[in-house]
XYZ file of C-alpha atoms in Angstrom:
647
model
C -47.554 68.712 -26.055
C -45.723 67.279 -22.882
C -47.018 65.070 -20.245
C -47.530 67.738 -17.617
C -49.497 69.946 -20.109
C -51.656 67.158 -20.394
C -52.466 66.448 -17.324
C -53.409 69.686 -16.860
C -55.840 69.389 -19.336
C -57.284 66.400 -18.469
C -58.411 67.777 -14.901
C -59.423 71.138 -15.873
C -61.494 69.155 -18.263
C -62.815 67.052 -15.407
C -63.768 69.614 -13.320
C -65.366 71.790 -15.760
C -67.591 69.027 -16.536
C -68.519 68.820 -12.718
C -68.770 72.733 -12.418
C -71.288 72.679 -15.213
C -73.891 70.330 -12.984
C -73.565 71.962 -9.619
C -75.388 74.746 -8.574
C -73.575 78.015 -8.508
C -73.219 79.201 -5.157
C -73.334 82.463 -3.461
C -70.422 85.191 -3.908
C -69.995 85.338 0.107
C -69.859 81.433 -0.671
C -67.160 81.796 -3.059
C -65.140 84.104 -1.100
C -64.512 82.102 2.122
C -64.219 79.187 -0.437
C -61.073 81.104 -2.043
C -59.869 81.718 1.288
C -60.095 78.447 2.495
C -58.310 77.118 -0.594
C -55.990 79.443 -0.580
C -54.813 78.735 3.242
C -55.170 74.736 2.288
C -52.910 75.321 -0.587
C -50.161 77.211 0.983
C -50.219 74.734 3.645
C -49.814 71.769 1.105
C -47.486 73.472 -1.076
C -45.191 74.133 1.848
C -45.539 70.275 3.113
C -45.037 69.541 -0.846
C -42.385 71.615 -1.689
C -40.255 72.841 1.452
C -39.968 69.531 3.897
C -37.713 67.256 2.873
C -38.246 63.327 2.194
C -35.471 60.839 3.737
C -35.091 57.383 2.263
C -33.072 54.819 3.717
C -31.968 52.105 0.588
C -32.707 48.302 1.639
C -30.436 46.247 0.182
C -33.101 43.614 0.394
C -35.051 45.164 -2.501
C -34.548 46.826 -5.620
C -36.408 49.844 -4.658
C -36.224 51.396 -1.480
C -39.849 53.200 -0.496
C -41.073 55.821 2.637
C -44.389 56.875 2.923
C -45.084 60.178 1.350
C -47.824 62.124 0.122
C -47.085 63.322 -3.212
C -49.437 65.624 -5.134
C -50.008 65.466 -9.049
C -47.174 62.955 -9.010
C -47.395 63.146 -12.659
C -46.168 66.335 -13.115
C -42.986 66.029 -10.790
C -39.829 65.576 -12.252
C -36.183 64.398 -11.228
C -34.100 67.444 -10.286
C -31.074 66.417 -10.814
C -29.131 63.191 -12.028
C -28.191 61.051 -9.381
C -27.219 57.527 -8.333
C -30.911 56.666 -7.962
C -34.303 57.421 -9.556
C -36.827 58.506 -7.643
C -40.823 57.470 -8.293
C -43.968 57.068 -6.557
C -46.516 54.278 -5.569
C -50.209 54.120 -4.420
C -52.308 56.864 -4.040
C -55.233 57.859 -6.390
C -56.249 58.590 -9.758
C -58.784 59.833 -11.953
C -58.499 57.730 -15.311
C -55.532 57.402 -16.067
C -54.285 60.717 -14.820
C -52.593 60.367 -10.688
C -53.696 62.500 -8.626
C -51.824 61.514 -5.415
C -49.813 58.846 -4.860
C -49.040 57.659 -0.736
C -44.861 56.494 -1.189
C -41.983 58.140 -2.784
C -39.534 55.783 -3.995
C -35.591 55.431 -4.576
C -34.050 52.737 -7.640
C -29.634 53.106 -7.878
C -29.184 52.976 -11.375
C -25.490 53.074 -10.592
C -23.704 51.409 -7.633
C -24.529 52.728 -4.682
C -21.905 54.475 -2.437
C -22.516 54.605 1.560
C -23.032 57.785 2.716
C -26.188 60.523 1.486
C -27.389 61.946 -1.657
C -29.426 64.793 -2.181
C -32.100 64.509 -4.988
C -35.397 66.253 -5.195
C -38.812 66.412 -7.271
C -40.163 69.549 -8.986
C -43.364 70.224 -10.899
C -42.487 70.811 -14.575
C -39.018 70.416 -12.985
C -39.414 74.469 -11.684
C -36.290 75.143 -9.333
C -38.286 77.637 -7.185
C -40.665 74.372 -5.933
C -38.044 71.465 -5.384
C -38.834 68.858 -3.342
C -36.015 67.708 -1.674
C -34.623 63.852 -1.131
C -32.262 62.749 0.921
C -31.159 59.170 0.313
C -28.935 57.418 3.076
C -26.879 54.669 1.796
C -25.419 52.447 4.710
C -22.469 49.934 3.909
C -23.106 46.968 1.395
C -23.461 43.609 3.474
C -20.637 42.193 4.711
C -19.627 38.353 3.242
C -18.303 36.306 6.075
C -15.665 33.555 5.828
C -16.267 29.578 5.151
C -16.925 27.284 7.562
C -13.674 25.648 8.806
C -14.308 22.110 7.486
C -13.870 21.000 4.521
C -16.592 20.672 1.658
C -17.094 17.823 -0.773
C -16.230 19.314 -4.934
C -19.766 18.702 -5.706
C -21.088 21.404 -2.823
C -21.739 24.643 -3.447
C -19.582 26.838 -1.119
C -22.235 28.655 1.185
C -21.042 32.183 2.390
C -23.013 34.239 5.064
C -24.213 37.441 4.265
C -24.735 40.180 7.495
C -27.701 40.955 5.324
C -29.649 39.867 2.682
C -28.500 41.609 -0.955
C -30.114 41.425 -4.024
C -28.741 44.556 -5.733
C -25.410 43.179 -6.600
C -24.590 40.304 -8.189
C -21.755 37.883 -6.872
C -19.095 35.472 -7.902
C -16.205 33.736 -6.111
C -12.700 33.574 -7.714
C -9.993 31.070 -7.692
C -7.239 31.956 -10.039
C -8.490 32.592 -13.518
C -11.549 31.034 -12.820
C -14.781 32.086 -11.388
C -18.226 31.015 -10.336
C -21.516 32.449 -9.915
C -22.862 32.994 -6.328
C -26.943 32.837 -5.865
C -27.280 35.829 -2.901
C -29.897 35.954 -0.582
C -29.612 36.060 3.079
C -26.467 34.107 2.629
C -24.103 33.407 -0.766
C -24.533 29.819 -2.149
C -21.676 29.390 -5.201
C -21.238 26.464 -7.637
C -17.806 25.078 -7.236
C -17.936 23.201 -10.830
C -16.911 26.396 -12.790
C -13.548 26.717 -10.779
C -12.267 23.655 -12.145
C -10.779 22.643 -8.355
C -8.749 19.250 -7.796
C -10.243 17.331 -4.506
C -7.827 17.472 -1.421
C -6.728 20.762 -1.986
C -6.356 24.145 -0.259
C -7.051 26.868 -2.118
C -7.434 31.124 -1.043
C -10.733 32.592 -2.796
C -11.744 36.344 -3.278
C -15.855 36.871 -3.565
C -16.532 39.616 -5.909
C -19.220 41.999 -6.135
C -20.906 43.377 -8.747
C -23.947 46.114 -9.228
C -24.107 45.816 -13.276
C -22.405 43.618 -16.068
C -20.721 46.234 -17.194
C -19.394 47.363 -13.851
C -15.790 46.871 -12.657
C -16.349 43.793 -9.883
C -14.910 44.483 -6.152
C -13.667 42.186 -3.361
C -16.158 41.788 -0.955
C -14.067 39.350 0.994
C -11.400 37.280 0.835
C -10.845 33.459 2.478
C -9.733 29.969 1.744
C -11.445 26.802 1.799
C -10.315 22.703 1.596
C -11.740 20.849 -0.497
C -12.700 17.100 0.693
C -10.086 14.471 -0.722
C -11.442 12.097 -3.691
C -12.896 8.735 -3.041
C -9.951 6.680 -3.805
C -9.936 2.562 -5.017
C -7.696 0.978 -2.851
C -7.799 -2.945 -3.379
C -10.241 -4.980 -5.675
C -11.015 -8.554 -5.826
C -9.141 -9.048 -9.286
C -5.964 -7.867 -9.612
C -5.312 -5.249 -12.700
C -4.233 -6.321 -15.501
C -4.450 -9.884 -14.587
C -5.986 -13.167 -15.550
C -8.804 -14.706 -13.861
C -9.359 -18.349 -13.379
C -12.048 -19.250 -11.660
C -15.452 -18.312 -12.333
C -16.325 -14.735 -10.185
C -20.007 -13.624 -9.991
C -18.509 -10.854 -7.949
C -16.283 -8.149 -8.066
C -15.351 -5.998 -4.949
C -13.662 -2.675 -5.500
C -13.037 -1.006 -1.730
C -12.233 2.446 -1.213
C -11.092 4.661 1.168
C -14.494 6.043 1.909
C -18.143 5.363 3.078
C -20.349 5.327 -0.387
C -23.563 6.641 -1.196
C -23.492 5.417 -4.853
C -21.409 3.846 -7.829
C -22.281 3.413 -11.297
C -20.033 1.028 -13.293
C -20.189 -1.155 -16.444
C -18.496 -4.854 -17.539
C -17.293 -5.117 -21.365
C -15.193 -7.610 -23.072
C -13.978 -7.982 -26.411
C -14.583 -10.303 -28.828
C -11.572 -10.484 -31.746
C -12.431 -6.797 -32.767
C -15.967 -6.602 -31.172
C -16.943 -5.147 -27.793
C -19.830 -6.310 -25.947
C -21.435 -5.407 -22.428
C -21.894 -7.838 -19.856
C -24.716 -6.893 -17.852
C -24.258 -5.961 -14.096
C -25.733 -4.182 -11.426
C -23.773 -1.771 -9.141
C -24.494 -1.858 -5.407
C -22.186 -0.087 -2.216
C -21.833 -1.069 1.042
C -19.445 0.572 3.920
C -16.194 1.537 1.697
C -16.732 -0.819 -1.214
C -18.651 -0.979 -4.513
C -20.120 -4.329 -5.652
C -20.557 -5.325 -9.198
C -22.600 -8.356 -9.843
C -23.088 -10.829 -12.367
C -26.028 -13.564 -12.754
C -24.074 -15.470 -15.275
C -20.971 -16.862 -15.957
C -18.169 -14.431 -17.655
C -17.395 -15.406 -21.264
C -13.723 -17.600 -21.409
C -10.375 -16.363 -22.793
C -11.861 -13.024 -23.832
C -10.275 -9.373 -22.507
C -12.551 -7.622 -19.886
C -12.398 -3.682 -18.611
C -14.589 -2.702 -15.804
C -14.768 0.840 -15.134
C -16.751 2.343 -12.739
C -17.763 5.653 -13.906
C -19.297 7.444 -10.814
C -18.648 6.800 -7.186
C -19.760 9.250 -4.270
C -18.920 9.226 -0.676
C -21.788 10.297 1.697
C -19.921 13.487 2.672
C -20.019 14.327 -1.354
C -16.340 13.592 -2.852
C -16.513 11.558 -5.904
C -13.912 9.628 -7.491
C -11.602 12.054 -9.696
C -11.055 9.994 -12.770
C -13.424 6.983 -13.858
C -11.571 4.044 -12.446
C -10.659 0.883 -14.599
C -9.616 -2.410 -14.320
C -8.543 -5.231 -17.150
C -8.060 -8.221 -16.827
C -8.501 -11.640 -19.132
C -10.684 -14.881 -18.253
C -8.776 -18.204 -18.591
C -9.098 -21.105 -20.883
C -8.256 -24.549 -19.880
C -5.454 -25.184 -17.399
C -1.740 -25.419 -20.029
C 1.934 -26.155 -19.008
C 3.600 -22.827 -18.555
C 6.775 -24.956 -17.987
C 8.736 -27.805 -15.776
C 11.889 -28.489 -14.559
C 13.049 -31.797 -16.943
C 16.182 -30.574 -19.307
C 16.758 -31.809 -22.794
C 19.477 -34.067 -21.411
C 21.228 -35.515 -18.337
C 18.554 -36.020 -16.804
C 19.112 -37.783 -13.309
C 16.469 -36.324 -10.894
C 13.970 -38.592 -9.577
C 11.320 -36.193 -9.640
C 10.241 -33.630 -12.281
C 8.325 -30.874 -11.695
C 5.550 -29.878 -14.025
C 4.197 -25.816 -13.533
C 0.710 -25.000 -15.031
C -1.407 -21.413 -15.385
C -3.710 -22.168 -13.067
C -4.487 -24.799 -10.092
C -4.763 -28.444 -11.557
C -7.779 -31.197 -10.512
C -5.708 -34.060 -8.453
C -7.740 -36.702 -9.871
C -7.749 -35.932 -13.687
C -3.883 -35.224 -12.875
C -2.656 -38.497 -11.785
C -4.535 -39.964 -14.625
C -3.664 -38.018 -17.447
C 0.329 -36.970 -16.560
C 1.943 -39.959 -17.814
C 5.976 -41.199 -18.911
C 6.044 -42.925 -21.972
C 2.334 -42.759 -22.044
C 2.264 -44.832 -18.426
C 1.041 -43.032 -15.714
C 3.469 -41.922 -12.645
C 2.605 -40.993 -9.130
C 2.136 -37.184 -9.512
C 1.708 -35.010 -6.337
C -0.829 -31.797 -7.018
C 0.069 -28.120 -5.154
C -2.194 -25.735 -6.796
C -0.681 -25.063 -10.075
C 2.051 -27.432 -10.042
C 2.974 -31.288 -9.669
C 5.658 -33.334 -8.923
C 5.483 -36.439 -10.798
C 8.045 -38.836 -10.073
C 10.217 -40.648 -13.294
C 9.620 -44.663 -13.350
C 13.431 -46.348 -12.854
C 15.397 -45.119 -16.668
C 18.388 -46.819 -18.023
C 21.408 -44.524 -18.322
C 20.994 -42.476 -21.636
C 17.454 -43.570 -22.448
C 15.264 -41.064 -24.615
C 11.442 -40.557 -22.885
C 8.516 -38.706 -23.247
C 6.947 -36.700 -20.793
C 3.311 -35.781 -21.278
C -0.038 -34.514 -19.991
C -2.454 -35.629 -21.721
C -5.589 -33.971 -23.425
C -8.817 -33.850 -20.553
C -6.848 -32.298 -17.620
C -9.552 -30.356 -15.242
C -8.753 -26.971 -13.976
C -10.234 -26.788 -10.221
C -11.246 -23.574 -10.638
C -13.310 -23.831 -13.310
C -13.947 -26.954 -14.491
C -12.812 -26.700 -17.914
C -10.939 -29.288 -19.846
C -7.453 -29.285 -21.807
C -8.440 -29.867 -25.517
C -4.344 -30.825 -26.224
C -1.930 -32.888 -25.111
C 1.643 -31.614 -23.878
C 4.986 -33.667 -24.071
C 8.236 -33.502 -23.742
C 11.064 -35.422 -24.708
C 14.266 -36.011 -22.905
C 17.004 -38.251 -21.818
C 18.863 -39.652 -18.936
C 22.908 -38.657 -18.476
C 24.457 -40.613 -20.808
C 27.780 -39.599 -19.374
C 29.475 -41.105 -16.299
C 31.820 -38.136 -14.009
C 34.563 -40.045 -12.107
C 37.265 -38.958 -9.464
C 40.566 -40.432 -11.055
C 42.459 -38.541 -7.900
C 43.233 -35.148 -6.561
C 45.547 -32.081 -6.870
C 48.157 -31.553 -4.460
C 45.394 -29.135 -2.340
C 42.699 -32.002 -2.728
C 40.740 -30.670 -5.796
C 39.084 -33.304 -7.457
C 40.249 -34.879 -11.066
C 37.188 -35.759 -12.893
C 37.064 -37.625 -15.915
C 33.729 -38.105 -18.101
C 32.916 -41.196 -19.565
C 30.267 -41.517 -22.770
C 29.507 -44.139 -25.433
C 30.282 -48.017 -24.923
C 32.194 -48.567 -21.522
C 35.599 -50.567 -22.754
C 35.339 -49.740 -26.402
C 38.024 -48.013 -28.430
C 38.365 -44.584 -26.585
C 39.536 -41.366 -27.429
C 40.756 -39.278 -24.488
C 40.837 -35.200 -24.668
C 42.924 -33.553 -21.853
C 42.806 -30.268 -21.357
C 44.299 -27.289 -18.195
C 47.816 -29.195 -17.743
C 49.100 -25.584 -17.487
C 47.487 -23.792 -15.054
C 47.814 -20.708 -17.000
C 46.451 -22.408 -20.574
C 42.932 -21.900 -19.400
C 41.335 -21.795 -22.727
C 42.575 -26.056 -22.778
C 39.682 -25.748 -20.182
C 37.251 -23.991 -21.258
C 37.114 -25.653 -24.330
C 37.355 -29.049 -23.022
C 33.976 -27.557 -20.506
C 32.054 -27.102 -23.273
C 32.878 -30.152 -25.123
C 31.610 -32.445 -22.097
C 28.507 -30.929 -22.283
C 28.363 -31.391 -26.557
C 29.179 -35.039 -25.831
C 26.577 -35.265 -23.288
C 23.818 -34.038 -25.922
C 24.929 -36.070 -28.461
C 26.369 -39.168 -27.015
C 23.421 -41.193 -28.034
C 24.884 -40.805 -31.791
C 28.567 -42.305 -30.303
C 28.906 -45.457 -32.386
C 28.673 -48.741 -30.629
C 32.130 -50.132 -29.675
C 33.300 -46.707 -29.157
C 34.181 -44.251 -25.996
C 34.921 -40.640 -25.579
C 36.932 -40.052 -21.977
C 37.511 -36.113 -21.340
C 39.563 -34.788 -18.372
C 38.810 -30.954 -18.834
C 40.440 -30.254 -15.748
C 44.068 -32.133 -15.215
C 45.689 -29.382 -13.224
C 43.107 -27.991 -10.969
C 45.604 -26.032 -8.993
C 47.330 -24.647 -10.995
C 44.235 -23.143 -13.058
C 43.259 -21.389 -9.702
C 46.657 -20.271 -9.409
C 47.346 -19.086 -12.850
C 50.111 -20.863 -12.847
C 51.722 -23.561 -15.162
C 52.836 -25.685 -12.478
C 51.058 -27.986 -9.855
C 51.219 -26.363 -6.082
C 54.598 -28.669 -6.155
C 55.957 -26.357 -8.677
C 56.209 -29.186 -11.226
C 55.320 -28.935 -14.595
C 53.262 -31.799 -15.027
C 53.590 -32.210 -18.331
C 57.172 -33.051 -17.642
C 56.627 -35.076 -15.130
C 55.737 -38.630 -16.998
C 57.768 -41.744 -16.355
C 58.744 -41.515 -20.154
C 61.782 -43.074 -20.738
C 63.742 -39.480 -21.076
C 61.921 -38.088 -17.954
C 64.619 -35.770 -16.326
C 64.148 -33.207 -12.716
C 65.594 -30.814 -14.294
C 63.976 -29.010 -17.412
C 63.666 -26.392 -19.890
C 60.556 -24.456 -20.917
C 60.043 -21.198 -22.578
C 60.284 -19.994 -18.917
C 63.594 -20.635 -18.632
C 65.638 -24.043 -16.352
C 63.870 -25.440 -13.432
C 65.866 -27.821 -11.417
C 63.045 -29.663 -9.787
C 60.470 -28.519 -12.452
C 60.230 -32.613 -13.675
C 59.398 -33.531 -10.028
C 61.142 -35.256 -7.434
C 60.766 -38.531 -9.616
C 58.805 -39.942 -12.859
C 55.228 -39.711 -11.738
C 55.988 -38.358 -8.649
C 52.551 -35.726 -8.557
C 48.841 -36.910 -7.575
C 48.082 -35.168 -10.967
C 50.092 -36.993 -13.469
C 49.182 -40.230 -11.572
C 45.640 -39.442 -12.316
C 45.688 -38.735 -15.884
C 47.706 -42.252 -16.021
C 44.739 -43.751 -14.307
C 42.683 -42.205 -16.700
C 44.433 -43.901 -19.515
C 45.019 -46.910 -18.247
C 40.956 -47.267 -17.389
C 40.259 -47.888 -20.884
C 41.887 -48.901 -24.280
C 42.423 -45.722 -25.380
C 43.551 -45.619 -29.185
C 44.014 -41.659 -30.059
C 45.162 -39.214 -27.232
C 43.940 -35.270 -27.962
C 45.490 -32.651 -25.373
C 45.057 -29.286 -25.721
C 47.511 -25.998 -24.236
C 47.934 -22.778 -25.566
C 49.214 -20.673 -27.238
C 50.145 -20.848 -30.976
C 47.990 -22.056 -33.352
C 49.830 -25.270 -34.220
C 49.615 -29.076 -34.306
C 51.974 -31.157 -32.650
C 52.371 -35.223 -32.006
C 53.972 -37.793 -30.742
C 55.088 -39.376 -34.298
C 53.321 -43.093 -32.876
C 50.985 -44.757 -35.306
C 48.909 -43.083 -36.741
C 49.451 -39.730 -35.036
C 50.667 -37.937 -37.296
C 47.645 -38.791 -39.766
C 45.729 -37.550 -37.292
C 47.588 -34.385 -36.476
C 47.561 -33.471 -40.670
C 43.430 -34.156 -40.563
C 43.082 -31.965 -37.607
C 45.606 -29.068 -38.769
C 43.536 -28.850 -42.073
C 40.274 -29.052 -40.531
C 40.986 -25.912 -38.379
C 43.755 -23.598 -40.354
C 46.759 -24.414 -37.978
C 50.208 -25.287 -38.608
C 51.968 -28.777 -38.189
C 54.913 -29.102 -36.633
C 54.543 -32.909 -36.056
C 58.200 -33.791 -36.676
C 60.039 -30.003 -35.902
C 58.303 -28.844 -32.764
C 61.745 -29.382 -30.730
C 63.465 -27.179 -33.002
C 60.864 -24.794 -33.620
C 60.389 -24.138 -29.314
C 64.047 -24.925 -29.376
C 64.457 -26.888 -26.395
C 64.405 -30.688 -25.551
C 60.831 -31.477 -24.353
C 61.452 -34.555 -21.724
C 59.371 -36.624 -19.523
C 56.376 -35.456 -22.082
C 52.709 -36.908 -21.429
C 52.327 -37.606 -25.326
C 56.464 -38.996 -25.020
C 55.131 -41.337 -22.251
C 51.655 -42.103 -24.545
C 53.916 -43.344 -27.844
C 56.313 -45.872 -25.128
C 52.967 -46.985 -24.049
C 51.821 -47.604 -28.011
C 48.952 -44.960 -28.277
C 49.002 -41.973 -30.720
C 48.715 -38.523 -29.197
C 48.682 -35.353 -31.179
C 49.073 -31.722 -29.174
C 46.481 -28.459 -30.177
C 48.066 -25.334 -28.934
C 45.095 -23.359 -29.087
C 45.514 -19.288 -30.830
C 45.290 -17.531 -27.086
C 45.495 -18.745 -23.221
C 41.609 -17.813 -22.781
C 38.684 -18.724 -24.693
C 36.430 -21.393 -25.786
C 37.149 -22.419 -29.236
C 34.876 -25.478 -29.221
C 33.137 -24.083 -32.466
C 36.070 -24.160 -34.378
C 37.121 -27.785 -33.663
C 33.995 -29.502 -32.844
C 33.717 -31.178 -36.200
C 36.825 -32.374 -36.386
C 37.160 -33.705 -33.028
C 33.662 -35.280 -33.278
C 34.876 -37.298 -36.485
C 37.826 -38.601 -35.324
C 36.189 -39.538 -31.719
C 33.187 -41.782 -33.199
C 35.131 -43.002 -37.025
C-alpha cells in the first residue's frame, strides 16, 4: 500500500470516528451542505490545480520558498524531473498525516541554469490535476576583482560577491594548484594551498562549483601581488665569523616593520649540541635576541630565527641562519720578522683579536727582555734592542697576554727565532749606464775568501741567476762559515749587458777580455767571430772590469769561481791549486774538464782573460760553463761550492 492510499485512510478513518458522535442532521441540511461543498471544492480545486505557482531561487539559501496553500500535500507528487525538487512547509496536520501546508518550495539538485523551468505537483501524480511551477533562475553572483594592493602570503585573498551564494562551492586557481574559497556575501580563500613565492605577480581564475562531482566553471578571472618577504639585511655578527668580545646581544635588521620573531641560539660541543637560552623581541625593522649570560668560548654557534612577520603580514621565506665561532684567548696569527737578514728596527707582531696595552708591553719580550711595543687593536710594533750583525734572537710573547675584548688570558707562549743580515752588499762601481756593481760580503771580514762571479756575458744569464740564489743560501747559512774564512759573490758583473742581452758592456767590449793580463790584446776572437776593439780601448779600460778588480783586490782572495754558459764543462787557469779544484768540482756535478785543452777545444786564443789576469796575480780560478744560458742550477752545485768556500 502507497503513501497516498494511506493517507486516505487515515482521514476517512478520522472522520468516521467524528461522524459517529454528531448528530445526524436533516436531509434539507445535507443537501445545501453538498452544495456548499461542492461549490467550495470546485473553487479550491481550481486555485489547487489550474493557477500556477512562481518561485524565484535565492542564491542565499538552499531552498528557495513562496507562500502557497497546498492541500493534502502528502499526496502531491513531482510531475516531472527537473533541475529542482519541489516540497512544502508549514501548514497543518492531523497526526502525522498533513493536511495543508502554507509554502511550496524549490531545492536544484543539479546546477542551476538562468532562465525558467516548468515543474508542477499532482495528486497521485494524475496528469489531468497538475499543479503547475514555474521556477525563475536569475544569473549566479558575479565575483569581482582583488583589491589593487598587494596582500601579505599569509592573507586570505578576499573576493566580493554581487550577492551572497551558498549553493556553489568555490576555489581560486593558480597554475596546478588550487585553494578553497569560504563564500558568503563575499569570497575569503586561503592562499597556503597555492604554494605562492612572496613578491610575485601572479593571474588567478575563481572557479565555481554546484557538486563534487560537477565539472568547475570560471566565475572570474584576475591577478593579484603578493607582498615581498621580510628580508635580513645586516646583523650585529657577521656570518660565518668569529666573535671576540663578549655580546649579550644580537641585532638582525630587516627590511621591514615587525610584529614578531621567534629564534633560537645553539652551539656545539665536540659532537654535542646544546641550546643557549634567549628571548626574541622586535622593534622598528630589527629582531633582538638576548642573552643573560655569557656565550660559552671557542665553541661553534648557529642562530636561526625561525619565524619573522612584518605588520602588513609577509614573513620571512626561508628560516634565516647565522654561524659564527666565539674566541679563545688572543694568539699570533703572524708578524713581519723573516728567518734571516733581518735589519728592520721594528717588527711587527699581528694577533686574532685586539691585544690589552698593558699586559702587552710586559709580556712581548727579545731574548726574554722586554721592548717598547706600540698596541693598534690587533697588532704591535715592538721595536728590536741594538743586534750585532748576524746575531741569532728570539722573539716572544709570553704566556698571560689579555685580550681587551674579553678578558681572557693566553695559556702559551709564542717565539720566534731569527737573525740579523749576516751579509754586507757593497757598490764596487758602476756599468757604463750607471748600474750599480754589488758585491756581498759573509763570514770573517779579511779572512781567506772565495769569490764567485757570475753575468760577465750579458747574454749568460743563468751565471746570474744562479749566483742570485746563492747570495741568498749564503745569507741563511753564513753563521756555519768557518772562522777565518769569507765568501765575496758579485752575481751581477755586467749589469748592462744582462739588460741588453748582450755579451758585451754598452762599450761593446767583452769584458772578459778586457783584463790587464799580460797577453791582453784590442783586438779578439770569440765564437762570434774578430772584434777589433772587442778587448777595449786599453787593459782595464771599462768601469766593469775595474770593479771586479776592486772586488778582488778588497780581500785575500785564495780560489776564484766564475760562472758563463753554455757547455757543461770545467775550465781553469792552471795556477796552484786550480786545477785540483776544477777536477773536485767537475766530479761533484757530471761535467767535463778541459783544464789544460780549453784553447784547443773553443779553438781560439783566449787573451786578456779575467782568470789569465787572476793566475799573474797568484790566485787560482777555475771557469763553470753552466749546461744552458738560462736557469738556476744552484741545486746542482751547491754542495760542492759550499765545501770548497768554508774547507
Amino acid at each position: 500500500m502507497d503513501k497516498h492510499k494511506q493517507a486516505i485512510i487515515t482521514i476517512a478513518q478520522a472522520c468516521s470516528s467524528r461522524v459517529r458522535r454528531l448528530r445526524l442532521p436533516s436531509w434539507r441540511q445535507l443537501k445545501r451542505l453538498a452544495i456548499g461543498g461542492v461549490a467550495l471544492s470546485s473553487g479550491f480545486l481550481c486555485v489547487q490545480y489550474f493557477l500556477p505557482t512562481h518561485v524565484t531561487l535565492s542564491y542565499a539559501t538552499t531552498t528557495s520558498c513562496v507562500d502557497r496553500l497546498v492541500l493534502l500535500p502528502g499526496v502531491l507528487s513531482q510531475t516531472a524531473t527537473s533541475t529542482y525538487e519541489l516540497s512544502t512547509r508549514g501548514g497543518l496536520s492531523l497526526g502525522a498525516a498533513p493536511l495543508v501546508s502554507t509554502q511550496l518550495c524549490a531545492t536544484p539538485i543539479a546546477p542551476p541554469a538562468p532562465g525558467t523551468t516548468q515543474t508542477g505537483l499532482a495528486p497521485f501524480g494524475w496528469p489531468l490535476l497538475i499543479s503547475p511551477v514555474t521556477i525563475k533562475t536569475d544569473q549566479p553572483p558575479s565575483v569581482q576583482a582583488a583589491r589593487e594592493h598587494a596582500i601579505a602570503i599569509t592573507q586570505p585573498l578576499e573576493l566580493p560577491l554581487s550577492s551572497a551564494d551558498v549553493l556553489h562551492s568555490y576555489h581560486v586557481r593558480i597554475g596546478e594548484h588550487t585553494a578553497p574559497c569560504t563564500a558568503g556575501e563575499q569570497l575569503s580563500c586561503d592562499l597556503a594551498p597555492l604554494k605562492l613565492s612572496q613578491g610575485k605577480h601572479y593571474g588567478y581564475t575563481v572557479e565555481r562549483q554546484f557538486a563534487a562531482a560537477d565539472e568547475p566553471l570560471a566565475a572570474s578571472e584576475g591577478s593579484l601581488d603578493i607582498l615581498s618577504a621580510v628580508n635580513p639585511k645586516a646583523a650585529s655578527i657577521d656570518d660565518d665569523s668569529t666573535v671576540y668580545d663578549k655580546p649579550r646581544t644580537i641585532t638582525i635588521k630587516t627590511d621591514k616593520t615587525l610584529s614578531s620573531a621567534d629564534a633560537a641560539l645553539t652551539y656545539r660541543d665536540g659532537e654535542d649540541a646544546h641550546e643557549h637560552p634567549v628571548t626574541t623581541s622586535v622593534k622598528d625593522q630589527s629582531i633582538v635576541i638576548t642573552t643573560e649570560t655569557d656565550l660559552a668560548r671557542e665553541r661553534d654557534f648557529e642562530l636561526t630565527v625561525a619565524e619573522a612577520t612584518a605588520t602588513n603580514g609577509s614573513t620571512l621565506n626561508q628560516p634565516y641562519q647565522l654561524a659564527f665561532r666565539t674566541s679563545g684567548a688572543p694568539h699570533v696569527t703572524g708578524s713581519t720578522l723573516t728567518p734571516t737578514r733581518v735589519s728592520a728596527a721594528t717588527v711587527a707582531i699581528y694577533f686574532d683579536q685586539p691585544v690589552d696595552a698593558k699586559s702587552a708591553a710586559q709580556l712581548i719580550r727579545v731574548n726574554d727582555r722586554p721592548v717598547p711595543v706600540k698596541v693598534n687593536k690587533a697588532s704591535v710594533i715592538a721595536t728590536l734592542p741594538s743586534l750585532a750583525r748576524c746575531q741569532t734572537f728570539t722573539l716572544s710573547v709570553n704566556k698571560g697576554l689579555i685580550g681587551s675584548k674579553n678578558d681572557l688570558k693566553s695559556t702559551a707562549t709564542w717565539s720566534q727565532t731569527a737573525r740579523t743580515t749576516c751579509g754586507e752588499a757593497r757598490v764596487v762601481g758602476r756599468s757604463v749606464r750607471g748600474r750599480p756593481i754589488i758585491a756581498h760580503y759573509f763570514g770573517t771580514p779579511g779572512g781567506r775568501t772565495t769569490l764567485f762571479t757570475g753575468g760577465i756575458h750579458g747574454e749568460e744569464h743563468s751565471g746570474a741567476q744562479t749566483m742570485d740564489a746563492w747570495v741568498d743560501y749564503v745569507e741563511s747559512h753564513a753563521h756555519e762559515i768557518p772562522a777565518g774564512k769569507q765568501i765575496v759573490v758579485l752575481p751581477r758583473t755586467n749589469p748592462d749587458g744582462l739588460a741588453a742581452n748582450s755579451r758585451f758592456n754598452a762599450h761593446d767590449v767583452n769584458i772578459d777580455r778586457n783584463f790587464p793580463a799580460r797577453d791582453w790584446q784590442q783586438k779578439i776572437t770569440t765564437s762570434g767571430g774578430t772584434y777589433e776593439k772587442g778587448g777595449g780601448s786599453a787593459a782595464g779600460s771599462e768601469p766593469e772590469t775595474r770593479a771586479i778588480m776592486a772586488a778582488v783586490s778588497s780581500a785575500p782572495t785564495v780560489l776564484s769561481i766564475s760562472y758563463h754558459a753554455q757547455g757543461s764543462f770545467i775550465g781553469s787557469n792552471n795556477y796552484g791549486s786550480a786545477d785540483r779544484y776544477a777536477s773536485r768540482y767537475a766530479s761533484a756535478v757530471g761535467y767535463r774538464n778541459f783544464s789544460y785543452t780549453a784553447e784547443d777545444v773553443l779553438g781560439y786564443d783566449i787573451t786578456g782573460e779575467y782568470e789569465m789576469w787572476l793566475a799573474e796575480r797568484g790566485i787560482p780560478a777555475i771557469l763553470i760553463e753552466l749546461p744552458t744560458r738560462r736557469g738556476n742550477y744552484l741545486d746542482y752545485h751547491r754542495d760542492i761550492m759550499w765545501r770548497l768556500a768554508t774547507s
